[in-house]
Coordinates of C-alpha atoms in Angstrom, one line a residue:
M1 CA 7.6 -51.2 9.2
A2 CA 6.5 -50.2 12.6
P3 CA 6.9 -53.7 14.1
I4 CA 10.3 -53.9 12.5
K5 CA 11.4 -50.6 14.0
H6 CA 10.2 -51.9 17.3
V7 CA 12.4 -54.9 16.9
F8 CA 15.4 -52.7 16.2
I9 CA 15.1 -51.0 19.5
N10 CA 16.6 -53.9 21.3
L11 CA 19.5 -54.3 18.8
E12 CA 22.9 -53.3 20.0
A13 CA 25.2 -51.1 18.0
K14 CA 27.4 -54.0 16.9
E15 CA 24.5 -55.9 15.6
R16 CA 23.3 -52.9 13.6
D17 CA 26.7 -52.4 12.1
E18 CA 26.8 -56.1 11.0
L19 CA 23.4 -55.8 9.4
R20 CA 24.3 -52.6 7.6
A21 CA 27.6 -54.1 6.4
F22 CA 25.6 -57.1 5.1
L23 CA 23.0 -55.1 3.3
L24 CA 25.6 -52.7 1.7
D25 CA 27.8 -55.6 0.5
P26 CA 28.7 -54.8 -3.2
K27 CA 27.8 -58.3 -4.3
W28 CA 24.1 -57.6 -3.9
Y29 CA 24.2 -54.6 -6.2
F30 CA 26.6 -55.7 -8.9
G31 CA 24.5 -58.7 -9.7
D32 CA 21.2 -56.9 -9.5
C33 CA 20.1 -59.1 -6.6
L34 CA 18.3 -56.2 -5.0
N35 CA 15.6 -54.3 -6.9
E36 CA 14.4 -50.8 -6.2
S37 CA 11.7 -52.0 -3.8
D38 CA 14.3 -53.9 -1.7
I39 CA 16.6 -50.9 -1.7
R40 CA 13.7 -48.6 -0.6
N41 CA 12.9 -51.0 2.3
C42 CA 16.6 -50.9 3.3
T43 CA 16.5 -47.1 3.5
R44 CA 13.8 -47.4 6.2
L45 CA 15.9 -49.5 8.5
P46 CA 17.4 -47.6 11.5
I47 CA 20.9 -49.1 11.0
Y48 CA 22.8 -46.1 9.5
K49 CA 25.2 -44.4 11.8
V50 CA 24.8 -40.6 11.9
Y51 CA 26.5 -37.8 14.0
G52 CA 25.2 -37.1 17.4
D53 CA 23.0 -34.2 18.4
G54 CA 25.6 -32.5 20.5
S55 CA 25.1 -34.6 23.6
T56 CA 27.8 -36.9 25.2
Q57 CA 27.0 -39.5 22.6
S58 CA 29.1 -38.9 19.5
F59 CA 26.9 -40.9 17.1
Q60 CA 23.4 -42.5 16.8
F61 CA 21.5 -44.7 14.4
S62 CA 18.8 -43.6 12.0
D63 CA 17.1 -44.5 8.8
L64 CA 17.8 -42.7 5.5
E65 CA 14.5 -41.0 5.0
N66 CA 13.6 -39.0 8.1
P67 CA 15.2 -36.6 8.0
R68 CA 16.9 -36.8 4.6
K69 CA 20.5 -37.8 5.0
Y70 CA 23.7 -36.4 3.4
L71 CA 27.3 -37.4 3.3
P72 CA 29.3 -34.5 4.9
P73 CA 31.6 -32.3 2.8
I74 CA 35.3 -33.3 3.0
D75 CA 37.5 -31.6 5.5
I76 CA 34.7 -30.1 7.6
P77 CA 35.0 -30.1 11.4
E78 CA 32.8 -32.7 13.0
C79 CA 31.5 -30.2 15.5
F80 CA 29.3 -28.7 12.8
L81 CA 27.8 -32.1 11.7
G82 CA 24.4 -33.1 13.0
A83 CA 21.9 -36.0 12.7
E84 CA 21.4 -35.4 9.0
F85 CA 25.0 -36.4 8.1
L86 CA 26.0 -40.1 7.8
I87 CA 29.1 -41.6 9.3
S88 CA 30.6 -43.9 6.7
S89 CA 32.8 -46.9 7.8
S90 CA 34.5 -47.4 4.4
D91 CA 34.9 -46.0 0.9
V92 CA 32.9 -49.0 -0.5
E93 CA 30.0 -48.1 1.8
V94 CA 30.1 -44.5 0.6
E95 CA 30.1 -45.6 -3.0
I96 CA 27.1 -47.8 -2.6
L97 CA 25.2 -45.0 -0.8
L98 CA 26.0 -42.5 -3.5
R99 CA 25.3 -44.9 -6.5
Y100 CA 22.3 -46.9 -5.4
Y101 CA 20.6 -45.2 -2.5
G102 CA 20.6 -41.6 -3.9
I103 CA 22.5 -40.2 -1.0
E104 CA 24.3 -36.9 -1.9
R105 CA 27.4 -35.4 -0.5
M106 CA 26.4 -31.9 0.6
G107 CA 28.5 -29.1 -1.1
K108 CA 30.6 -26.9 1.0
A109 CA 28.8 -23.7 -0.1
R110 CA 25.5 -25.2 0.9
F111 CA 26.9 -26.6 4.1
Y112 CA 28.3 -23.2 5.2
K113 CA 25.1 -21.5 4.4
Q114 CA 22.8 -24.0 6.2
Q115 CA 25.0 -25.2 9.0
V116 CA 27.6 -22.6 9.9
L117 CA 27.2 -19.0 8.6
N118 CA 23.6 -18.8 9.7
R119 CA 24.7 -19.0 13.3
V120 CA 28.3 -17.6 13.0
G121 CA 27.6 -15.0 15.7
E122 CA 26.9 -17.8 18.3
L123 CA 30.3 -19.5 17.8
Q124 CA 33.3 -19.2 20.0
P125 CA 35.8 -16.6 18.6
E126 CA 38.4 -19.3 18.0
V127 CA 36.1 -21.6 16.1
R128 CA 34.4 -18.7 14.3
D129 CA 37.8 -17.3 13.1
S130 CA 39.0 -20.7 11.8
I131 CA 35.7 -21.2 9.9
V132 CA 35.9 -17.7 8.4
L133 CA 39.5 -18.3 7.4
S134 CA 38.5 -21.6 5.8
V135 CA 35.7 -19.9 3.9
L136 CA 38.1 -17.2 2.6
Q137 CA 40.7 -19.7 1.6
N138 CA 38.2 -21.7 -0.4
L139 CA 36.3 -18.7 -1.7
P140 CA 37.0 -19.1 -5.4
Q141 CA 35.6 -22.7 -5.3
L142 CA 32.7 -21.8 -3.0
C143 CA 31.6 -18.8 -5.2
V144 CA 31.1 -21.1 -8.2
E145 CA 27.5 -20.9 -6.9
D146 CA 26.3 -17.4 -7.8
S147 CA 23.8 -17.5 -4.9
F148 CA 26.6 -18.1 -2.4
R149 CA 28.5 -15.0 -3.6
D150 CA 25.4 -12.8 -3.3
Y151 CA 24.7 -14.4 0.1
L152 CA 28.2 -13.5 1.5
K153 CA 28.1 -9.9 0.2
N154 CA 25.6 -8.8 2.8
L155 CA 26.2 -11.4 5.5
E156 CA 27.8 -10.1 8.7
F157 CA 30.5 -12.8 9.2
I158 CA 33.8 -10.9 9.0
P159 CA 35.2 -10.1 12.5
T160 CA 36.6 -6.6 13.0
F161 CA 39.3 -5.2 15.2
G162 CA 36.7 -4.4 17.9
G163 CA 35.2 -8.0 17.8
A164 CA 32.0 -7.1 16.0
L165 CA 30.9 -8.9 12.8
R166 CA 30.4 -6.9 9.6
S167 CA 29.5 -7.7 6.0
P168 CA 32.2 -7.3 3.4
T169 CA 30.4 -4.4 1.8
A170 CA 30.7 -2.5 5.1
L171 CA 34.4 -3.0 5.5
Y172 CA 37.5 -1.1 4.2
D173 CA 40.9 -2.7 3.7
P174 CA 43.6 -0.4 2.1
Q175 CA 46.3 -3.0 2.5
P176 CA 46.8 -6.0 0.1
G177 CA 46.8 -9.5 1.7
I178 CA 44.6 -12.4 2.4
L179 CA 41.6 -10.2 2.3
D180 CA 42.1 -9.6 -1.4
M181 CA 39.7 -12.4 -2.0
L182 CA 36.9 -10.4 -0.3
H183 CA 37.1 -7.7 -2.9
G184 CA 34.8 -9.6 -5.1
L185 CA 32.3 -9.6 -2.2
G186 CA 32.3 -5.8 -2.0
L187 CA 35.2 -5.2 0.3
K188 CA 36.3 -1.6 -0.3
T189 CA 39.9 -0.6 -0.8
S190 CA 39.2 3.2 -0.7
V191 CA 36.7 5.3 1.3
T192 CA 33.6 6.4 -0.6
P193 CA 31.1 9.1 0.2
E194 CA 28.7 6.4 1.3
T195 CA 31.4 5.1 3.7
V196 CA 31.8 8.6 5.2
I197 CA 28.0 8.9 5.7
Q198 CA 27.9 5.5 7.4
S199 CA 30.7 6.6 9.7
A200 CA 28.9 9.8 10.5
R201 CA 25.7 8.0 11.3
Q202 CA 27.6 5.6 13.5
V203 CA 29.0 8.6 15.5
E204 CA 25.4 9.9 15.8
R205 CA 24.1 6.6 17.2
L206 CA 27.0 6.4 19.6
M207 CA 26.1 9.8 20.9
H208 CA 23.1 8.4 22.8
E209 CA 25.3 5.7 24.4
D210 CA 28.7 7.2 25.1
Q211 CA 29.2 11.0 24.6
Q212 CA 33.0 10.9 25.0
K213 CA 33.5 8.0 22.7
S214 CA 31.3 9.6 20.1
Q215 CA 33.3 12.8 20.3
L216 CA 36.5 10.9 19.9
K217 CA 35.1 9.1 16.8
G218 CA 34.0 12.4 15.5
K219 CA 37.5 13.9 15.8
V220 CA 38.9 10.9 13.8
L221 CA 36.3 11.5 11.0
L222 CA 37.0 15.2 11.0
S223 CA 40.8 14.5 10.6
Y224 CA 40.2 12.2 7.8
L225 CA 37.9 14.6 6.0
E226 CA 40.3 17.4 6.4
V227 CA 42.9 15.5 4.4
N228 CA 40.6 13.9 1.8
A229 CA 37.7 16.4 1.3
M230 CA 39.3 17.6 -1.9
R231 CA 38.3 14.2 -3.6
W232 CA 34.6 14.9 -3.2
I233 CA 34.1 18.6 -3.9
P234 CA 31.5 19.0 -6.6
N235 CA 33.1 22.1 -8.2
A236 CA 36.5 23.6 -8.6
L237 CA 37.6 26.0 -5.9
N238 CA 37.4 29.7 -6.5
D239 CA 40.3 31.6 -8.2
D240 CA 41.3 33.2 -4.9
Q241 CA 42.1 29.9 -3.2
G242 CA 45.5 29.3 -4.8
T243 CA 47.0 27.8 -7.9
M244 CA 47.9 24.6 -6.3
N245 CA 44.4 24.0 -4.9
R246 CA 42.9 24.7 -8.3
M247 CA 45.2 22.2 -9.9
L248 CA 44.4 19.5 -7.3
S249 CA 40.7 20.2 -7.7
R250 CA 40.8 19.9 -11.5
A251 CA 42.9 16.7 -11.2
A252 CA 40.4 15.2 -8.7
T253 CA 37.3 16.0 -10.8
A254 CA 38.6 15.5 -14.4
F255 CA 37.4 11.9 -14.8
R256 CA 34.2 12.0 -12.9
P257 CA 30.9 11.1 -14.6
R258 CA 28.5 13.9 -15.2
N259 CA 25.9 12.8 -12.8
L260 CA 28.4 12.7 -10.0
K261 CA 28.1 16.4 -9.3
S262 CA 24.5 16.0 -8.0
D263 CA 25.5 12.9 -6.0
L264 CA 28.4 14.8 -4.3
E265 CA 26.1 17.8 -3.5
K266 CA 23.7 15.3 -1.9
F267 CA 26.6 13.8 0.0
W268 CA 27.6 17.1 1.5
N269 CA 24.0 18.1 2.3
D270 CA 23.4 14.8 4.1
L271 CA 26.7 15.2 6.0
R272 CA 25.8 18.7 7.2
L273 CA 22.6 17.3 8.9
I274 CA 24.2 14.4 10.8
S275 CA 25.4 14.9 14.4
W276 CA 29.0 13.8 14.1
C277 CA 31.1 17.0 14.5
P278 CA 33.0 17.3 17.8
V279 CA 32.1 20.5 19.6
V280 CA 33.3 22.5 22.6
V281 CA 31.1 21.8 25.7
S282 CA 32.0 24.6 28.1
A283 CA 32.4 28.3 27.4
P284 CA 36.0 29.4 27.2
F285 CA 35.1 32.8 28.7
Q286 CA 32.7 33.4 31.6
T287 CA 31.0 36.3 30.0
L288 CA 30.7 34.6 26.5
P289 CA 27.1 33.8 25.6
W290 CA 26.7 30.0 25.5
P291 CA 23.7 27.7 24.8
V292 CA 22.5 25.3 27.5
V293 CA 23.4 22.0 25.8
S294 CA 25.5 19.0 26.9
S295 CA 26.0 17.0 23.6
M296 CA 29.6 16.6 22.6
V297 CA 28.8 16.2 18.9
A298 CA 26.5 18.3 16.6
P299 CA 25.6 18.5 13.0
P300 CA 28.0 20.7 10.9
K301 CA 25.0 22.9 10.0
L302 CA 24.9 24.1 13.6
V303 CA 28.6 24.4 14.1
R304 CA 31.1 27.2 13.4
L305 CA 34.9 27.4 13.6
Q306 CA 36.6 28.8 16.6
A307 CA 37.5 32.0 14.7
D308 CA 33.7 32.8 14.8
L309 CA 33.5 32.2 18.5
W310 CA 32.4 35.8 19.4
L311 CA 30.1 36.0 16.4
V312 CA 27.8 33.0 17.0
S313 CA 28.3 31.4 20.4
A314 CA 24.8 32.3 21.6
S315 CA 23.0 30.1 19.2
M316 CA 25.5 27.8 17.5
R317 CA 28.1 25.2 18.6
I318 CA 31.9 25.7 18.3
L319 CA 34.1 23.1 16.6
D320 CA 36.4 21.3 19.0
G321 CA 39.5 21.3 16.8
E322 CA 41.0 23.1 13.9
C323 CA 40.0 23.0 10.2
S324 CA 42.7 24.1 7.9
S325 CA 41.2 22.5 4.8
T326 CA 39.5 25.1 2.6
A327 CA 37.7 22.4 0.7
L328 CA 36.1 21.0 3.9
S329 CA 35.3 24.4 5.4
T330 CA 33.6 25.4 2.2
S331 CA 31.7 22.2 1.6
L332 CA 30.3 22.2 5.2
G333 CA 29.3 25.9 5.0
W334 CA 31.8 27.2 7.5
S335 CA 33.5 29.6 5.1
S336 CA 30.3 31.6 4.4
P337 CA 29.4 34.3 7.0
P338 CA 26.8 33.6 9.6
G339 CA 23.2 34.5 9.0
G340 CA 21.6 37.7 10.1
S341 CA 19.4 36.0 12.7
V342 CA 22.5 34.3 14.3
I343 CA 24.4 37.6 14.4
A344 CA 21.3 39.4 15.9
A345 CA 20.9 36.7 18.6
Q346 CA 24.6 37.1 19.5
L347 CA 24.3 40.9 19.8
L348 CA 21.2 40.5 21.9
E349 CA 23.0 38.2 24.4
L350 CA 26.2 40.3 24.4
G351 CA 24.3 43.4 25.3
K352 CA 22.5 41.8 28.3
N353 CA 24.1 42.9 31.6
N354 CA 26.9 44.6 29.7
E355 CA 25.9 48.2 29.8
I356 CA 29.4 48.9 31.1
V357 CA 32.3 46.5 30.5
N358 CA 35.0 46.7 33.1
D359 CA 36.8 43.4 32.3
Q360 CA 39.8 44.4 30.1
V361 CA 40.1 41.0 28.5
L362 CA 36.4 41.1 27.5
R363 CA 36.9 44.7 26.1
Q364 CA 39.7 43.5 23.9
E365 CA 37.8 40.6 22.6
L366 CA 34.7 42.7 21.8
A367 CA 36.8 45.4 20.2
L368 CA 38.0 42.8 17.7
A369 CA 34.7 41.1 17.2
M370 CA 32.3 44.0 16.9
P371 CA 33.8 45.3 13.6
R372 CA 33.3 41.8 12.1
I373 CA 29.8 41.6 13.3
Y374 CA 28.8 45.1 12.0
S375 CA 30.6 44.3 8.7
I376 CA 28.4 41.2 8.2
L377 CA 25.3 43.1 9.1
T378 CA 26.2 45.8 6.6
G379 CA 26.2 43.2 3.9
L380 CA 22.6 42.4 4.7
I381 CA 21.3 45.9 4.0
G382 CA 18.5 45.7 1.5
S383 CA 17.8 42.0 2.1
D384 CA 14.9 40.3 3.8
E385 CA 17.3 39.2 6.6
M386 CA 17.7 42.8 7.6
D387 CA 14.0 42.9 8.6
I388 CA 14.6 40.0 10.9
V389 CA 17.7 41.7 12.4
K390 CA 15.6 44.9 13.1
A391 CA 12.9 42.9 14.8
V392 CA 15.3 41.1 17.0
L393 CA 17.4 44.1 18.0
E394 CA 14.6 46.6 18.5
G395 CA 14.8 48.2 22.0
S396 CA 17.8 46.1 23.1
R397 CA 21.4 46.9 23.9
W398 CA 23.4 46.0 20.9
I399 CA 25.5 49.0 20.0
W400 CA 29.1 48.8 21.1
V401 CA 30.4 52.2 22.3
G402 CA 33.9 51.2 23.4
D403 CA 33.2 50.5 27.0
G404 CA 29.8 48.8 26.9
F405 CA 26.6 48.4 25.0
A406 CA 23.8 50.9 24.6
T407 CA 20.3 51.1 23.0
A408 CA 19.6 53.1 19.9
D409 CA 18.0 55.9 22.0
E410 CA 21.2 56.3 24.0
V411 CA 23.6 56.6 21.0
V412 CA 24.4 59.3 18.4
L413 CA 26.7 59.0 15.4
D414 CA 28.2 62.4 15.8
G415 CA 28.0 64.6 18.9
P416 CA 30.1 67.2 20.7
I417 CA 30.0 65.5 24.1
H418 CA 30.1 62.0 25.5
L419 CA 27.4 61.9 28.2
A420 CA 27.5 58.3 29.3
P421 CA 25.3 56.7 30.4
Y422 CA 22.6 59.1 29.1
I423 CA 24.0 59.6 25.6
R424 CA 27.0 58.0 23.9
V425 CA 28.9 58.7 20.7
I426 CA 29.8 55.9 18.3
P427 CA 33.6 55.3 18.5
V428 CA 35.7 56.6 15.7
D429 CA 36.8 53.1 14.6
L430 CA 33.2 52.1 14.1
A431 CA 32.2 55.2 12.1
V432 CA 32.7 53.3 8.8
F433 CA 29.5 51.5 9.6
K434 CA 27.5 54.7 9.4
E435 CA 25.1 53.3 6.8
L436 CA 24.3 50.3 9.0
F437 CA 23.7 52.4 12.1
L438 CA 21.4 54.8 10.2
E439 CA 19.5 51.8 8.8
L440 CA 18.9 50.5 12.3
G441 CA 17.6 53.7 13.6
I442 CA 20.6 55.5 15.2
R443 CA 20.5 59.3 15.1
E444 CA 23.2 61.0 13.2
F445 CA 23.0 64.2 15.3
L446 CA 21.3 65.3 18.5
N447 CA 18.7 68.1 18.2
S448 CA 17.6 70.4 21.0
T449 CA 14.7 68.2 21.9
D450 CA 17.2 65.2 22.4
Y451 CA 19.3 67.3 24.7
A452 CA 16.3 68.3 26.7
N453 CA 15.2 64.6 26.9
I454 CA 18.7 63.7 28.3
L455 CA 18.1 66.1 31.2
C456 CA 14.6 64.6 31.6
R457 CA 16.0 61.0 31.8
M458 CA 18.7 62.2 34.2
A459 CA 16.0 63.8 36.5
L460 CA 13.9 60.6 36.4
K461 CA 17.0 58.5 37.3
K462 CA 18.3 60.7 40.1
G463 CA 14.9 61.6 41.6
S464 CA 15.5 63.7 44.7
S465 CA 19.2 62.8 44.9
P466 CA 21.7 65.5 44.0
L467 CA 23.9 65.1 40.9
D468 CA 27.5 64.0 41.5
A469 CA 30.4 66.0 40.0
Q470 CA 30.5 64.1 36.7
E471 CA 26.8 64.3 36.2
M472 CA 26.8 68.0 37.1
R473 CA 29.4 68.7 34.5
A474 CA 27.4 66.9 31.9
A475 CA 24.2 68.7 32.9
L476 CA 25.9 72.1 32.7
L477 CA 27.3 71.3 29.2
I478 CA 23.8 70.3 28.0
V479 CA 22.3 73.5 29.5
Q480 CA 24.9 75.6 27.8
H481 CA 24.2 73.9 24.5
L482 CA 20.4 74.3 24.9
A483 CA 20.9 78.1 25.4
E484 CA 22.7 78.3 22.1
V485 CA 20.0 76.7 20.0
Q486 CA 16.4 77.3 19.5
I487 CA 13.9 74.8 20.9
H488 CA 11.1 74.3 18.4
D489 CA 9.0 71.9 20.4
Q490 CA 7.4 74.1 23.1
K491 CA 6.0 71.1 24.9
V492 CA 9.5 69.9 25.9
K493 CA 10.1 70.3 29.6
I494 CA 13.6 71.5 30.4
Y495 CA 15.2 70.4 33.7
L496 CA 18.0 72.5 35.3
P497 CA 20.0 71.9 38.5
D498 CA 19.3 74.1 41.5
V499 CA 21.9 75.3 44.0
S500 CA 21.6 71.9 45.9
G501 CA 22.5 70.0 42.7
R502 CA 19.0 68.5 42.2
L503 CA 17.1 68.7 38.9
Y504 CA 13.9 70.6 38.7
P505 CA 11.8 72.0 35.8
A506 CA 13.1 75.4 34.7
T507 CA 9.8 77.0 35.3
D508 CA 10.0 76.0 39.0
L509 CA 13.3 77.8 39.4
V510 CA 14.4 81.5 39.7
Y511 CA 17.7 83.1 39.1
N512 CA 19.1 85.6 41.6
D513 CA 19.3 89.0 40.0
A514 CA 19.0 90.8 43.3
P515 CA 21.8 89.4 45.4
W516 CA 21.9 92.4 47.7
L517 CA 18.5 91.4 49.0
L518 CA 19.5 88.0 50.2
G519 CA 23.2 88.2 50.8
S520 CA 23.4 90.6 53.9
E521 CA 22.7 89.6 57.4
D522 CA 23.7 93.1 58.9
H523 CA 20.6 94.7 60.4
D524 CA 22.4 98.1 60.7
S525 CA 23.0 98.3 56.9
P526 CA 20.7 100.5 54.8
F527 CA 19.1 97.3 53.4
G528 CA 18.7 95.5 56.7
G529 CA 15.2 96.7 57.5
P530 CA 12.1 94.6 58.1
S531 CA 11.4 94.2 54.4
N532 CA 14.8 92.7 53.8
V533 CA 14.3 90.2 56.7
A534 CA 11.1 89.1 55.0
L535 CA 12.9 88.6 51.7
N536 CA 15.5 86.5 53.5
A537 CA 12.7 84.4 54.8
R538 CA 11.6 83.7 51.2
R539 CA 14.9 82.2 50.5
T540 CA 13.7 78.9 51.8
V541 CA 10.6 79.1 49.6
Q542 CA 12.1 79.9 46.2
K543 CA 14.3 77.3 44.4
F544 CA 17.4 79.1 42.9
V545 CA 19.0 77.9 39.7
H546 CA 22.6 76.6 40.1
G547 CA 25.2 79.3 40.5
N548 CA 27.2 78.1 37.4
I549 CA 24.3 78.8 35.1
S550 CA 24.5 82.5 34.1
I551 CA 21.4 84.8 34.2
D552 CA 21.4 85.1 30.4
V553 CA 21.4 81.3 30.0
A554 CA 18.8 80.8 32.7
E555 CA 16.5 83.4 31.2
K556 CA 16.7 81.8 27.8
L557 CA 15.7 78.5 29.2
G558 CA 12.6 79.8 31.0
V559 CA 13.9 80.5 34.5
S560 CA 12.1 83.4 36.3
S561 CA 13.8 86.5 37.6
L562 CA 13.7 86.8 41.4
R563 CA 13.5 90.6 41.1
R564 CA 10.6 90.6 38.8
T565 CA 8.9 87.9 40.8
L566 CA 9.1 90.0 43.9
L567 CA 7.9 93.1 42.1
A568 CA 5.0 91.2 40.7
E569 CA 4.0 90.0 44.1
S570 CA 4.2 93.4 45.7
A571 CA 2.5 95.4 42.9
D572 CA -1.0 96.8 43.4
S573 CA -3.4 97.3 40.4
M574 CA -0.7 99.1 38.5
N575 CA 0.2 97.5 35.2
L576 CA 3.9 97.4 35.3
S577 CA 4.1 94.9 32.5
L578 CA 5.3 92.3 34.9
S579 CA 4.2 88.7 34.9
G580 CA 1.9 87.8 37.7
A581 CA 0.5 91.4 38.3
A582 CA -2.4 91.4 40.7
E583 CA -5.1 93.9 41.7
A584 CA -5.0 95.0 45.4
F585 CA -8.1 95.5 47.4
G586 CA -6.6 98.6 49.1
Q587 CA -3.3 100.3 49.6
H588 CA -1.4 98.8 52.5
E589 CA 1.6 101.1 52.5
A590 CA 2.4 104.7 51.6
L591 CA 3.4 105.4 48.1
T592 CA 6.7 106.9 49.2
T593 CA 7.5 103.8 51.1
R594 CA 6.8 101.6 48.1
L595 CA 8.9 103.7 45.9
K596 CA 11.7 103.6 48.4
H597 CA 11.5 99.8 48.4
I598 CA 11.5 99.7 44.6
L599 CA 14.6 101.9 44.5
E600 CA 16.3 99.7 47.1
M601 CA 16.0 96.7 44.7
Y602 CA 17.8 98.4 41.9
A603 CA 21.5 97.4 41.7
D604 CA 24.2 100.0 42.2
G605 CA 25.5 101.7 39.1
P606 CA 24.1 103.5 36.1
G607 CA 21.0 101.3 36.0
I608 CA 18.8 103.9 37.6
L609 CA 19.9 106.6 35.2
F610 CA 19.2 104.3 32.2
E611 CA 15.7 103.6 33.7
L612 CA 15.0 107.4 34.0
V613 CA 16.1 108.0 30.4
Q614 CA 13.9 105.2 29.2
N615 CA 10.9 106.5 31.2
A616 CA 11.4 110.0 29.6
R617 CA 11.4 108.5 26.2
M618 CA 8.2 106.7 26.9
Q619 CA 6.5 109.9 28.1
E620 CA 7.6 111.7 24.9
L621 CA 6.1 108.9 22.8
L622 CA 2.8 109.2 24.7
R623 CA 2.5 112.9 24.0

């Protein structure tokens, strides 16, 4: 046959047509003039006209064997036909090819699978849409082949509004029309939980490409769920959610199969973990704790409603929009209170740099939010979460005192005075959370040691600087209170203000119980002698306790007496029962002069008489 094919190369198209017409003349076949061997030889001749390969030539010649030839389906655009399809010149020729040469007419279903739908994405939109429409119009006949139906179900050949191609099972068409014929291929007429999950995953994928578009798609999905969430709740709503909601819930769940409950629970669990929820990106308040993130969608598990803004903003995202559906809010976990670790993280961030809050707007927001926060924490008492809360809040500023945040060491539940910033009293409107505050280590009352420690902290803070008027009033109130109670801890160091307003240990101060020694500058007065001048010189050495602290209070708190100090320093070896008595190595002044000086230090009045009476009694006891 090779030499014969070589001969055919030089034949023109007209000559080939004449030879084909001669060989396909019905007279050779009706009279059995050609046997099977002759017919087989005829199939090998390159005289049969076939469609071109897409070049400028619209047809070419080929044999019937390589490749195998088919008659094209009826009413198929010629642009889809290739070199395996014959071009017939007459119906008689078609009949001979079908009956004697074994040529088959390819079915439309097979043709669409092998020649069109396998490359539908490469077609021009106009051509593609016409082919898809033709397939849909002839779908009942095409789907006689079961394999074709299964093939179309998962084939992405249906154009969507955005121009993309999708499979019928991935599409949704709520309106009746020409697409009704796609229902048998899996086209949905109502949204299913699987459809919602697919939409959510699409938003999550879009997040990495276009943040704003993903947020917009997320808002659309949120709006749809807000209206239709009732259809997929696994259980009826609680009794406190309204009679109408309960009726709708029972109606929606009455005809569900028993195993649907677990499927719906899985649906909501999966939906909570997918990043599709639109969230607020920037903090609505400058002082509001806010995470450093830029994504515009987030999984519902990490999202809370705007009503919880001041409760969770430090560690969770805030929904960008409203959610009025109880069913949706409950199913996504937004109706349950935030966890203890989330609340603790919020308190931790709120307390930072907010020891004193001067912004009135912020004060109002915190005054509304803090009772809710403490109420949630109260519900955690006795649970494992409370241990986490204690660990997070230990040593930090988390206690709201009306005008700022304080640590547990700076707060008392009940106290007579408000000594901010050294000690603060829990506001009256928060007193209902007494059990919580005690659980978290806040003192119920201040004892004497606590008051002394306040003065100590005040002294450390001020250093060598004098107290201002407000601090001085606070210090004097504490001093007065300490004088009225008994200090059991003898190791506690008490600080008191001196005449200059600076705080010193009480043992370093003296109270002036001899004002006549230091108050006169008249040298002609009876007390203006050389000894008085010396005492005035000591005024710069001794630190005198503040004048608003009485002698009685000062003495109770360990302040030394000036008069006794001077007597102790001037005494010889005589034991006058005075602190600091010392033994002299010799008498340096006459006894009468010493007695004179001692008498000068006594105050005017009946004090001397009382002293004489007391000495007489002592002499009587010694006898």
